[in-house]
Coordinates of C-alpha atoms and ligand atoms in Angstrom, one line a residue:
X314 CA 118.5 32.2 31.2
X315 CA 119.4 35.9 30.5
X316 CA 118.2 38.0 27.7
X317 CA 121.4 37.3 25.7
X318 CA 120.9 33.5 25.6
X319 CA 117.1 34.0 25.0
X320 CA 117.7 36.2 21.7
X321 CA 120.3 33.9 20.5
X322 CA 116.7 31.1 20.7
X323 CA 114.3 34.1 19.4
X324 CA 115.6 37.5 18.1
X325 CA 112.1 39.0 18.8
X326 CA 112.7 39.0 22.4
X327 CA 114.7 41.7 22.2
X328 CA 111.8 43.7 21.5
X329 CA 109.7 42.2 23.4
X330 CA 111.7 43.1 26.8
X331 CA 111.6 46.2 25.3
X332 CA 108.0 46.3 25.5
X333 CA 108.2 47.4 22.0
X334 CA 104.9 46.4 19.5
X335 CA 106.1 43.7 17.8
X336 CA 104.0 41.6 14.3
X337 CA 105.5 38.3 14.5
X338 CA 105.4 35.8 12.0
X339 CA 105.7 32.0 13.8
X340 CA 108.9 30.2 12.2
X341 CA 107.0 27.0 13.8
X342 CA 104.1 27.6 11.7
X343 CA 103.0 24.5 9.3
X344 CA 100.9 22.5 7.1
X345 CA 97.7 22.2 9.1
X346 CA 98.1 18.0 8.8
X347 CA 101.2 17.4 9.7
X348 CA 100.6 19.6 12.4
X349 CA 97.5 17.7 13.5
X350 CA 99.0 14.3 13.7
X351 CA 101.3 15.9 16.6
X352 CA 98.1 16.8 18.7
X353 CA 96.1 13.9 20.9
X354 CA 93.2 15.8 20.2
X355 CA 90.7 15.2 17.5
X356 CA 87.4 16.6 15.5
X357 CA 85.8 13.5 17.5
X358 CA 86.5 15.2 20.9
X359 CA 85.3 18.8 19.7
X360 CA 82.3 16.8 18.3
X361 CA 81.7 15.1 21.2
X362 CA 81.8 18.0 23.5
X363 CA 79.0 19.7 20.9
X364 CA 77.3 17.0 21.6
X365 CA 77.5 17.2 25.2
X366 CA 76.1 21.0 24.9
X367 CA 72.9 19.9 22.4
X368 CA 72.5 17.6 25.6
X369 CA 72.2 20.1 27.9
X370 CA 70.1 22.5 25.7
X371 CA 67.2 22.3 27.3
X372 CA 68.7 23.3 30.7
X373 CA 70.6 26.2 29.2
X374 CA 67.1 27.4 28.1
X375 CA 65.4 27.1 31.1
X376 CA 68.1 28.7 33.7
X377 CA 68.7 31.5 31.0
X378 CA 66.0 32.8 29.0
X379 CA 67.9 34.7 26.7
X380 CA 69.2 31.7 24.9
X381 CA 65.6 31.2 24.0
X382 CA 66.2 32.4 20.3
X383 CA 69.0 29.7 19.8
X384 CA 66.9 27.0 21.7
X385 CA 69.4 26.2 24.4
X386 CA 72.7 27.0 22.6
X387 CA 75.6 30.1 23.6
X388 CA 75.8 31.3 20.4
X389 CA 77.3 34.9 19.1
X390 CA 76.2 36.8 16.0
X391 CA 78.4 37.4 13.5
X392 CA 78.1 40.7 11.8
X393 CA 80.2 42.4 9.3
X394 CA 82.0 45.7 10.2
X395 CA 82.1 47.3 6.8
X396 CA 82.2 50.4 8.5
X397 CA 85.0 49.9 10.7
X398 CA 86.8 48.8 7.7
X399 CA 86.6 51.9 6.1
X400 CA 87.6 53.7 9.7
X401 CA 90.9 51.3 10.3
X402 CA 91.6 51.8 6.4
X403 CA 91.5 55.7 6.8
X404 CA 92.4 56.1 10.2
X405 CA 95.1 52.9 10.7
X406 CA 96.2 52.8 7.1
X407 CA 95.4 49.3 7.1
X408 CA 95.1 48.9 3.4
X409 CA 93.1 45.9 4.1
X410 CA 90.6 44.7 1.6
X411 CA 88.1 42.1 1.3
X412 CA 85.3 41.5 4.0
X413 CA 85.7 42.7 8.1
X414 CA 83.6 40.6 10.3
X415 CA 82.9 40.6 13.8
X416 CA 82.3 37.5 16.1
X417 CA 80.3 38.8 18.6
X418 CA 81.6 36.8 22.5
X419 CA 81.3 39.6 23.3
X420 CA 77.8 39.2 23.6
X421 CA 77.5 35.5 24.4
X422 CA 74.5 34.8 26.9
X423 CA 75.1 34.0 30.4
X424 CA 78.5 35.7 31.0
X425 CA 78.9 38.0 28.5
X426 CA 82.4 36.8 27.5
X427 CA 84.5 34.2 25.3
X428 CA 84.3 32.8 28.8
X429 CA 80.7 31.4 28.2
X430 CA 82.4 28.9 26.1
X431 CA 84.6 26.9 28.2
X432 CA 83.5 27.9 31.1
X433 CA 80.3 26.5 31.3
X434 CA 81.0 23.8 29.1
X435 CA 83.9 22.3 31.6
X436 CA 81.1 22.7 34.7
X437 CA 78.6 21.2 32.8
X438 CA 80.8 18.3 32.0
X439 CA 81.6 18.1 35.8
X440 CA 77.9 18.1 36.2
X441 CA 76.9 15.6 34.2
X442 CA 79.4 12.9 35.4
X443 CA 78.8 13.8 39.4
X444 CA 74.8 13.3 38.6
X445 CA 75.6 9.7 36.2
X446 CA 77.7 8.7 39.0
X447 CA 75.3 9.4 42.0
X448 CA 72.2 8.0 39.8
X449 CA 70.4 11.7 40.0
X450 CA 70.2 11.3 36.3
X451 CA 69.6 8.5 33.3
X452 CA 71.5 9.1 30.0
X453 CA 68.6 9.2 27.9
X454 CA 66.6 11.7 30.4
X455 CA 66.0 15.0 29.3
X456 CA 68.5 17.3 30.3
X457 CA 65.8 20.4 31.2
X458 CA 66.0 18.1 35.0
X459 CA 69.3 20.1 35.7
X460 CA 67.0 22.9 36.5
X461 CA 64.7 21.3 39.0
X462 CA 65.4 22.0 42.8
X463 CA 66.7 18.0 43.8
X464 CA 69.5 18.9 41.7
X465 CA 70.5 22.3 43.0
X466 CA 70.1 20.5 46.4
X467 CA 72.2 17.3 45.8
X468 CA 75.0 20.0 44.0
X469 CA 74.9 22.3 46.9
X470 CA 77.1 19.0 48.5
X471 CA 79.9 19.8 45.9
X472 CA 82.3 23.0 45.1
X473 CA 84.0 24.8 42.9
X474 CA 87.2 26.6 43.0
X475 CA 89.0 28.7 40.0
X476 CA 91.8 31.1 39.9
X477 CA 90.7 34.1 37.5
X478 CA 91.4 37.7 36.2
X479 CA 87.9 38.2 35.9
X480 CA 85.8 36.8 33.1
X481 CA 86.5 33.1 33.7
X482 CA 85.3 33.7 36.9
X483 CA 81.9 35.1 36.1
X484 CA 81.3 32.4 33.8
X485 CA 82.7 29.7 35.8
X486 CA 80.7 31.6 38.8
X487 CA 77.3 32.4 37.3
X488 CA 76.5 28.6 35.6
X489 CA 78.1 27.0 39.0
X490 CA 75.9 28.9 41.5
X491 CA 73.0 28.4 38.5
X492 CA 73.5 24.6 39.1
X493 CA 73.9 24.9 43.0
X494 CA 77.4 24.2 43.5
X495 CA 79.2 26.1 46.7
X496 CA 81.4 28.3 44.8
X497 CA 84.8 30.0 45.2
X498 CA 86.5 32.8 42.8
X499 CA 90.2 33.5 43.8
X500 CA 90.8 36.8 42.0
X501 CA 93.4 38.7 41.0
X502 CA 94.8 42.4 41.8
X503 CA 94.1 42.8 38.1
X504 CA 90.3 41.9 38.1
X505 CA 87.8 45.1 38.0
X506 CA 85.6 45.7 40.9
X507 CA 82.2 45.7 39.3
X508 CA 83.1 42.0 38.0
X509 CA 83.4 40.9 41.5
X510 CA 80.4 42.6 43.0
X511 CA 78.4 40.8 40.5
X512 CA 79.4 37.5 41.1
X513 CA 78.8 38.7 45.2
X514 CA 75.4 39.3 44.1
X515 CA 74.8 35.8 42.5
X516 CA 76.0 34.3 46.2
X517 CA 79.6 33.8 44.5
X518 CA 82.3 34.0 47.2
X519 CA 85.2 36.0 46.3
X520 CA 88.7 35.4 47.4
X521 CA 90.6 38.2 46.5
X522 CA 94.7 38.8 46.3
X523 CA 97.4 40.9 46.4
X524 CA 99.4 39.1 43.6
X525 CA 98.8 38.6 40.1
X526 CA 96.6 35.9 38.3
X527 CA 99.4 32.8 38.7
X528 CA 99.3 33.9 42.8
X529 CA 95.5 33.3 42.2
X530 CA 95.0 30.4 40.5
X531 CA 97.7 28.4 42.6
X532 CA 95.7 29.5 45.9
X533 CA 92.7 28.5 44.4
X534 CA 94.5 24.8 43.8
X535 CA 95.6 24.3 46.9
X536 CA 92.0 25.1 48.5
X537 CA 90.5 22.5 46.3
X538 CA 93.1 19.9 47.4
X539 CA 91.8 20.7 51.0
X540 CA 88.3 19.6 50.4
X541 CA 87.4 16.4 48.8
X542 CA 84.0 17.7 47.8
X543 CA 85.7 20.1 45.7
X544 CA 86.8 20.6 42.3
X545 CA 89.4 23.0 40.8
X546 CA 89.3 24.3 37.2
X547 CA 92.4 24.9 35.7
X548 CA 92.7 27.1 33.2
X549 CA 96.4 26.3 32.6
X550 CA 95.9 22.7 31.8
X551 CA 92.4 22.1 31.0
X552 CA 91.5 20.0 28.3
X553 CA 87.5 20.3 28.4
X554 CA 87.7 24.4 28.8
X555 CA 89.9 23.8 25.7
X556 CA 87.2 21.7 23.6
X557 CA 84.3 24.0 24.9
X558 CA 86.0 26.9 23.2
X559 CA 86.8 24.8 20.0
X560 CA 83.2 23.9 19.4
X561 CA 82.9 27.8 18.5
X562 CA 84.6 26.7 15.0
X563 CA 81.6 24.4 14.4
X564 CA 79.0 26.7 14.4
X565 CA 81.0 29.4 12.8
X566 CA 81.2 27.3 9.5
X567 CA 77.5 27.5 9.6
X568 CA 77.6 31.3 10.4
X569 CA 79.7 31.7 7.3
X570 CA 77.9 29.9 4.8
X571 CA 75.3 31.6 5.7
X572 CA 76.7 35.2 5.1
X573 CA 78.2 33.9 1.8
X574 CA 81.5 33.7 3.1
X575 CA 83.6 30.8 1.1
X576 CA 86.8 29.5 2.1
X577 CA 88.9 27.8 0.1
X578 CA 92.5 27.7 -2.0
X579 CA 91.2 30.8 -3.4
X580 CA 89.6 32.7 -0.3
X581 CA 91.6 32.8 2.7
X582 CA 90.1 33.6 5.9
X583 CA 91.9 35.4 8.9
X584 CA 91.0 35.0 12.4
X585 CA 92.3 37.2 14.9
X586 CA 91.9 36.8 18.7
X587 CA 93.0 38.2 22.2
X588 CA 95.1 36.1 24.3
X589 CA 95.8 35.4 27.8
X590 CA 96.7 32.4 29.3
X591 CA 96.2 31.2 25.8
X592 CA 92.8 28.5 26.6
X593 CA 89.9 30.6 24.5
X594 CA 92.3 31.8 21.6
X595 CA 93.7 27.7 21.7
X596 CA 90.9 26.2 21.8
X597 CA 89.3 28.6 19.1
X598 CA 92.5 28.0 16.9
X599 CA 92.3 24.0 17.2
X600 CA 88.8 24.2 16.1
X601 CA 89.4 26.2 12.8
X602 CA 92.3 24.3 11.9
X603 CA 90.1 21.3 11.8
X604 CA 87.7 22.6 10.0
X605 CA 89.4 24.8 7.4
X606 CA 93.4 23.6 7.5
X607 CA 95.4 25.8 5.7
X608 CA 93.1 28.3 4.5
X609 CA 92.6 29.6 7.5
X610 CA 95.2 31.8 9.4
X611 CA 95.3 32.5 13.4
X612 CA 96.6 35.5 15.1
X613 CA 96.7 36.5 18.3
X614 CA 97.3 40.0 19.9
X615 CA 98.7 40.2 23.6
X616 CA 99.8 43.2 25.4
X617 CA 103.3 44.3 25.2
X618 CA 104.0 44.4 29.2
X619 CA 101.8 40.9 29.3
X620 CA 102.8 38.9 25.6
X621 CA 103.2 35.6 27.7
X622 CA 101.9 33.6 24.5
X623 CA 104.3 34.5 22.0
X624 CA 107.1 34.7 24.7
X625 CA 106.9 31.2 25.1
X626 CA 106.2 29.7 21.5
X627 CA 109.3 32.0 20.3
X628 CA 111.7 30.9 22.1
X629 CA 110.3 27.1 23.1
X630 CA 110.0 27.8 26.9
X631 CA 106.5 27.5 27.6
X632 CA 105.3 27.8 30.8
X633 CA 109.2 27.7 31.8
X634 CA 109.6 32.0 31.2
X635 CA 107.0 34.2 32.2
X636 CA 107.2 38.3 31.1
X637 CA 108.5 38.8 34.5
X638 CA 112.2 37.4 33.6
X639 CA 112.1 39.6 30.6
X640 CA 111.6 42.5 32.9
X641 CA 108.3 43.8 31.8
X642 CA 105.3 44.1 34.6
X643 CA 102.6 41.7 33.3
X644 CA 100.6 44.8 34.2
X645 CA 97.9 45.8 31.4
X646 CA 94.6 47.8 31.4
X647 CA 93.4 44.8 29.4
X648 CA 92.2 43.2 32.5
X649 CA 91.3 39.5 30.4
X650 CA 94.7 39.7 29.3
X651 CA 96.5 40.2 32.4
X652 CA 98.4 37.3 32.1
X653 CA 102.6 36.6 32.8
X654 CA 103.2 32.9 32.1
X655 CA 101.3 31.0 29.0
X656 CA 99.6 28.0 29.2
X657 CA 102.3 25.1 28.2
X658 CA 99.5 22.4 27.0
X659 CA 98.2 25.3 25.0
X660 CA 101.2 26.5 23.7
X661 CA 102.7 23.2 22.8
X662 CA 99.2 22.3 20.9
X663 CA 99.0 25.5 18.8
X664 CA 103.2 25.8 18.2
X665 CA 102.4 24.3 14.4
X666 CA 98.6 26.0 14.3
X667 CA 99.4 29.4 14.9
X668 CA 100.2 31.9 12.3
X669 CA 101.6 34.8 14.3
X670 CA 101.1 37.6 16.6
X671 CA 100.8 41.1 17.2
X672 CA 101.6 43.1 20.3
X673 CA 99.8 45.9 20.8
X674 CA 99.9 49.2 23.9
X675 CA 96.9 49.6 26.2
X676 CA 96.3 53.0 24.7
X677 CA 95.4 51.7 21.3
X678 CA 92.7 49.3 23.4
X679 CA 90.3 52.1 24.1
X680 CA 90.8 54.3 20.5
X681 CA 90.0 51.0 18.8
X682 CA 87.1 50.1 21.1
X683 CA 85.4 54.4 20.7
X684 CA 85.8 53.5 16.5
X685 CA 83.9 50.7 16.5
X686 CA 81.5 52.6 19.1
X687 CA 81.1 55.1 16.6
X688 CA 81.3 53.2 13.3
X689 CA 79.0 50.3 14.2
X690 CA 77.2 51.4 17.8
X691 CA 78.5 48.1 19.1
X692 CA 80.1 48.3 22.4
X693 CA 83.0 45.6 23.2
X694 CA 85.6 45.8 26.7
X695 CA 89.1 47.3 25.7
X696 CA 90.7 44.2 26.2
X697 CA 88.9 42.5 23.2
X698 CA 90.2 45.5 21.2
X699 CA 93.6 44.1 21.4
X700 CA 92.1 42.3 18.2
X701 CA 92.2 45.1 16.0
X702 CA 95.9 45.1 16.1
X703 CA 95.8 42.0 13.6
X704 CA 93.8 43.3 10.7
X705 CA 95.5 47.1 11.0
X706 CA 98.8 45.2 10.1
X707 CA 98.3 42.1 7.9
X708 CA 98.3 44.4 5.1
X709 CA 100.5 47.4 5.4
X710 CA 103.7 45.6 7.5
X711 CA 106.7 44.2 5.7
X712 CA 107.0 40.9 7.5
X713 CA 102.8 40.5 7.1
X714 CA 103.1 41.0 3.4
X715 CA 106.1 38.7 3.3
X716 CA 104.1 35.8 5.1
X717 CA 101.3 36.5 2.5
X718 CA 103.8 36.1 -0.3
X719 CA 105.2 32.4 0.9
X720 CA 101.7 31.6 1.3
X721 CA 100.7 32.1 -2.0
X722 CA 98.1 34.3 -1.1
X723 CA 99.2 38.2 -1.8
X724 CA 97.2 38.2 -4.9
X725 CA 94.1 36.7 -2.9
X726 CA 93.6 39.8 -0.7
X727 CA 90.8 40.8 -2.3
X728 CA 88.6 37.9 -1.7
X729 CA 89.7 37.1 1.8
X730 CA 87.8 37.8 5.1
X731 CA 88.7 38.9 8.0
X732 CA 87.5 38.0 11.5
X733 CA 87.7 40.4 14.7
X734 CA 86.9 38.1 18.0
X735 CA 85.3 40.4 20.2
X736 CA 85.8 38.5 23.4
X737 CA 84.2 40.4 26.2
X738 CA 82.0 43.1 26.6
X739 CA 77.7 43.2 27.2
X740 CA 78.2 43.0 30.9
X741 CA 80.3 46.1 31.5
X742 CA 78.1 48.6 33.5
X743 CA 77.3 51.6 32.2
X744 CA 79.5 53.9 34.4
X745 CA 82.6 51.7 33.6
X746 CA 81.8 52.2 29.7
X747 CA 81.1 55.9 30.3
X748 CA 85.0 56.0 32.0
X749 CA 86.5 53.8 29.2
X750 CA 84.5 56.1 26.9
X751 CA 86.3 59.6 29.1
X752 CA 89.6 57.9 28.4
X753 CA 89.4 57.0 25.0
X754 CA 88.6 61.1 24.5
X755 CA 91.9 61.8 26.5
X756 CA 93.7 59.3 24.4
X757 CA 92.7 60.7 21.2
X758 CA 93.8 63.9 22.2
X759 CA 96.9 63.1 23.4
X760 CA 97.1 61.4 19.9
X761 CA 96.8 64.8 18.4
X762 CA 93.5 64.2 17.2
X763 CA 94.8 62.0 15.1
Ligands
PLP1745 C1 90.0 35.5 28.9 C2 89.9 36.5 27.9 C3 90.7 36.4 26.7 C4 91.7 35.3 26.5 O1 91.5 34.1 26.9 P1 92.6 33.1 27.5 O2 92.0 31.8 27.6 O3 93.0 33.7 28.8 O4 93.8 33.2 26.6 C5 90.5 37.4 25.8 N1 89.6 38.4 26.0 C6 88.9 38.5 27.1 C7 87.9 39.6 27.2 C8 89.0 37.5 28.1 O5 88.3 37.6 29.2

C-alpha cells in the first residue's frame, strides 16, 4: 500500500514517515469492558501465572540471592520522582501536576530489565511442565528442588532458542542457563556489545547477525524447528511472556496503596511505557486495565525511526506494515526499542486498551536519562527514557488536553498520578553509563544549554 492509501486509513502516518514526533490520541480507544469481552484473556490467567511464580519462590531465592528481601519474588520499587517533576515542569514545560512516580524494572533482580518479567516467567513455565511430564517433580513438592544439581543435569537435555535486541535475551539467557538448559541468543546488529559478553560469561551462546531484530528472531525459529529437544520463545506471539508481564499490575495495586496512591472516578492514574515489539508494554497494559478499567490511562513512547506499535494500531495493519514501507530505518540508539514490525497478537489485544502514544528522537533519550541522574541519583538505560515523552506532553499539548476533556478528567489533574516505567537499566557497565553520560553533555550543548 503506498503512503497515500495509508493516510487516507490514518492521517498520522504522514508524520510518522516523516519521522516527525508525533502525541497520538487512539481513535480505537474504549470503555475498558467492552473492550475486555473482545480479549480470550482473563484476570484468571494473570492470576494463575502469579500463582505459578509464588510456586517457584523458593527457587528464585536460592539461584538469586538478591530477591532475598522479597522472599523469592522479581519485584521493583516504586519511588516517587518529585524532583524530576519539578525539572520536566521547568525544563519541558510540562505543566504537569499531581504525583510523578517511578516504577523501577529498571532495577528488577536477575536481569536488570522489564525483561525479568516475562522472560523468566515463560522459562519457568517451560520448566515446570518438562519436569511434571518427565516425573522429576510432584505438584505439591517444594519448588526450592529446581535448584538442586539432578535438575540442571536432566535440563542440560533440553534447549532454548530466542531472537532478541538485547534485554530479552539476558533474561531469557541468565534464568535458562540458571536452570541448565543448552541455550542460544540470536542477536541483533542493534544489541550492545557488553550485553552479549555477559550472557558469554554465563556460558550463553551467542548467534549474532547482520540484519535487524525480525532477521533474528526468524533465524532463531528455524534453529529450534531443527532440534526436537529445543524450544523457541517468541516474543511476537507469546502468550505466557504476555501474562508474566501482566502480573506486574498485581503487585503494583499493592505498591500503591501503600504510598497512598487512590484511584478512582476522581483520581486518574497514568501509566506510561516504552515499547518495542509491543509484549512488556501489552502485557503491562492488560494487567492494569483489569485491575483499574477506565481510571487508568496507557501510553506508550516509541522512537520516531522505530514507532512499529502505533504504525500498526493506526492504520489496522498489524504485523502486515513494518516502519520499513514507510521509509524510516527502524534504526534507534534505544537499543530495547529497536523494533520495525509490532507484535499483531499484541496489537490486536491492546487496540481498545491503549490510550495513545508519543514518539519521541533519540536525543531526548539521554537529556531525560542525565535529569533524572541529577534530580533523583537514579540511573536508568536511555531507551527507558523514551518514557518521559508521555508525562512532558499530557499536559501542555492540544490534542492531550483535548483527550483529558472527553474524558471528563481536565479538572482532575491535580489529584492524578503519574507513572514513568523505567524499563532497563542496573546492568549497564559503568564505562557504557560514563559514554551515555559524555553524550548527554554534548547533547545539552548542542541544545544551547537549554
Ligand atoms: C524490551 C524493552 C522494552 C519494550 O518491550 P517490548 O516487549 O519489546 O515492547 C522497553 N524498554 C526496554 C529497556 C526493553 O528492553
Amino acid at each position: 500500500m503506498n503512503l497515500e492509501a495509508l493516510e487516507q486509513k490514518a492521517p498520522i502516518v504522514r508524520k510518522l514517515a516523516n519521522a516527525q514526533e508525533v502525541s497520538w490520541i487512539n481513535p480505537y480507544y474504549g470503555k475498558t469492558e467492552e473492550a475486555l469481552r473482545g480479549i480470550d484473556l482473563s484476570m484468571a490467567d494473570v492470576e494463575e501465572a502469579a500463582a505459578r511464580l509464588q510456586r517457584f519462590a523458593p527457587f528464585i531465592r536460592r539461584a538469586f540471592p538478591d530477591t532475598e528481601e522479597t522472599k523469592g519474588l522479581i519485584e521493583s520499587p516504586l519511588r516517587e520522582i518529585q524532583a524530576m517533576k519539578e525539572e520536566l515542569n521547568q525544563s519541558w514545560k510540562a505543566g504537569l501536576t499531581g504525583r510523578l512516580l517511578l516504577k523501577m524494572d529498571s532495577h528488577l533482580a536477575a536481569a536488570g530489565s522489564v525483561k525479568a518479567r516475562g522472560g523468566i516467567y515463560e522459562i519457568l513455565k517451560h520448566a515446570e511442565e518438562l519436569a511434571l511430564e518427565q516425573g522429576m517433580i510432584r505438584p505439591e513438592e517444594d519448588y526450592g528442588k529446581f535448584a538442586e544439581p539432578e535438575m540442571k543435569e536432566f535440563f542440560s537435555r533440553y534447549a532454548v532458542h530466542v531472537g532478541s535486541t538485547g534485554n530479552l535475551g539476558l533474561s531469557i539467557g541468565i534464568i535458562s542457563a540458571t536452570l541448565g538448559f543448552r541455550v542460544y541468543v540470536h542477536m541483533s546488529q542493534d544489541a550492545k556489545q557488553w550485553k552479549k559478553d555477559l550472557l558469554r560469561s554465563k556460558n550463553v551462546q551467542v548467534i549474532e547477525y547482520t540484519g535487524d531484530y525480525g532477521a533474528a528472531v526468524k533465524q532463531g525459529r528455524a534453529e529450534a524447528e531443527k532440534d526436537p529437544y529445543s524450544y523457541f520463545v517468541d516474543d511476537e506471539n507469546s502468550v505466557s511472556l504476555f501474562l508474566g508481564y501482566a502480573v506486574a499490575a498485581l503487585r503494583l495495586q499493592g505498591q500503591l496503596d501503600e504510598l497512598g496512591v487512590v484511584v478512582d472516578e476522581d483520581h486518574p492514574l497514568f501509566v506510561y511505557i516504552p515499547c518495542g515489539v509491543g509484549g512488556a508494554p501489552g502485557g503491562v497494559t492488560f494487567g492494569l486495565k483489569l485491575v483499574y478499567g477506565d481510571h487508568v490511562h496507557v501510553f506508550y513512547e516509541e522512537p520516531t525511526q522505530a514507532c512499529c506499535m502505533v504504525l500498526g494500531i493506526a492504520t489496522g495493519l498489524h504485523s502486515e506494515i513494518c516502519v520499513q514501507d514507510i521509509g524510516l530505518s527502524g534504526k534507534t540508539e534505544a537499543d530495547g526499542l529497536a523494533v520495525g514490525r509490532p507484535s499483531k497478537f499484541v496489537g490486536k489485544t491492546v487496540e481498545h486498551l491503549l490510550s495513545g502514544e508519543f514518539t519521541l528522537e533519540d536525543e531526548k533519550l539521554y537529556l531525560y536519562m542525565k535529569e533524572l541522574l541529577d534530580r533523583e541519583n537514579v540511573f536508568i538505560e536511555p531507551s527507558s527514557c523514551a518514557a518521559f515523552a508521555g508525562p512532558c506532553r499530557i499536559q501542555s499539548e492540544d490534542v492531550c488536553l483535548e483527550y483529558l476533556k472527553e474524558q471528563g478528567i481536565e479538572d482532575k489533574m491535580e489529584k492524578a498520578s503519574h507513572i514513568v516505567w523505567a524499563t532497563g537499566g542496573s546492568l549497564v557497565p559503568e564505562d557504557v553509563r560514563e559514554s551515555y553520560i559524555q553524550k548527554a553533555i554534548e547533547t545539552e550543548e548542542k541544545a544551547g544549554g537549554r
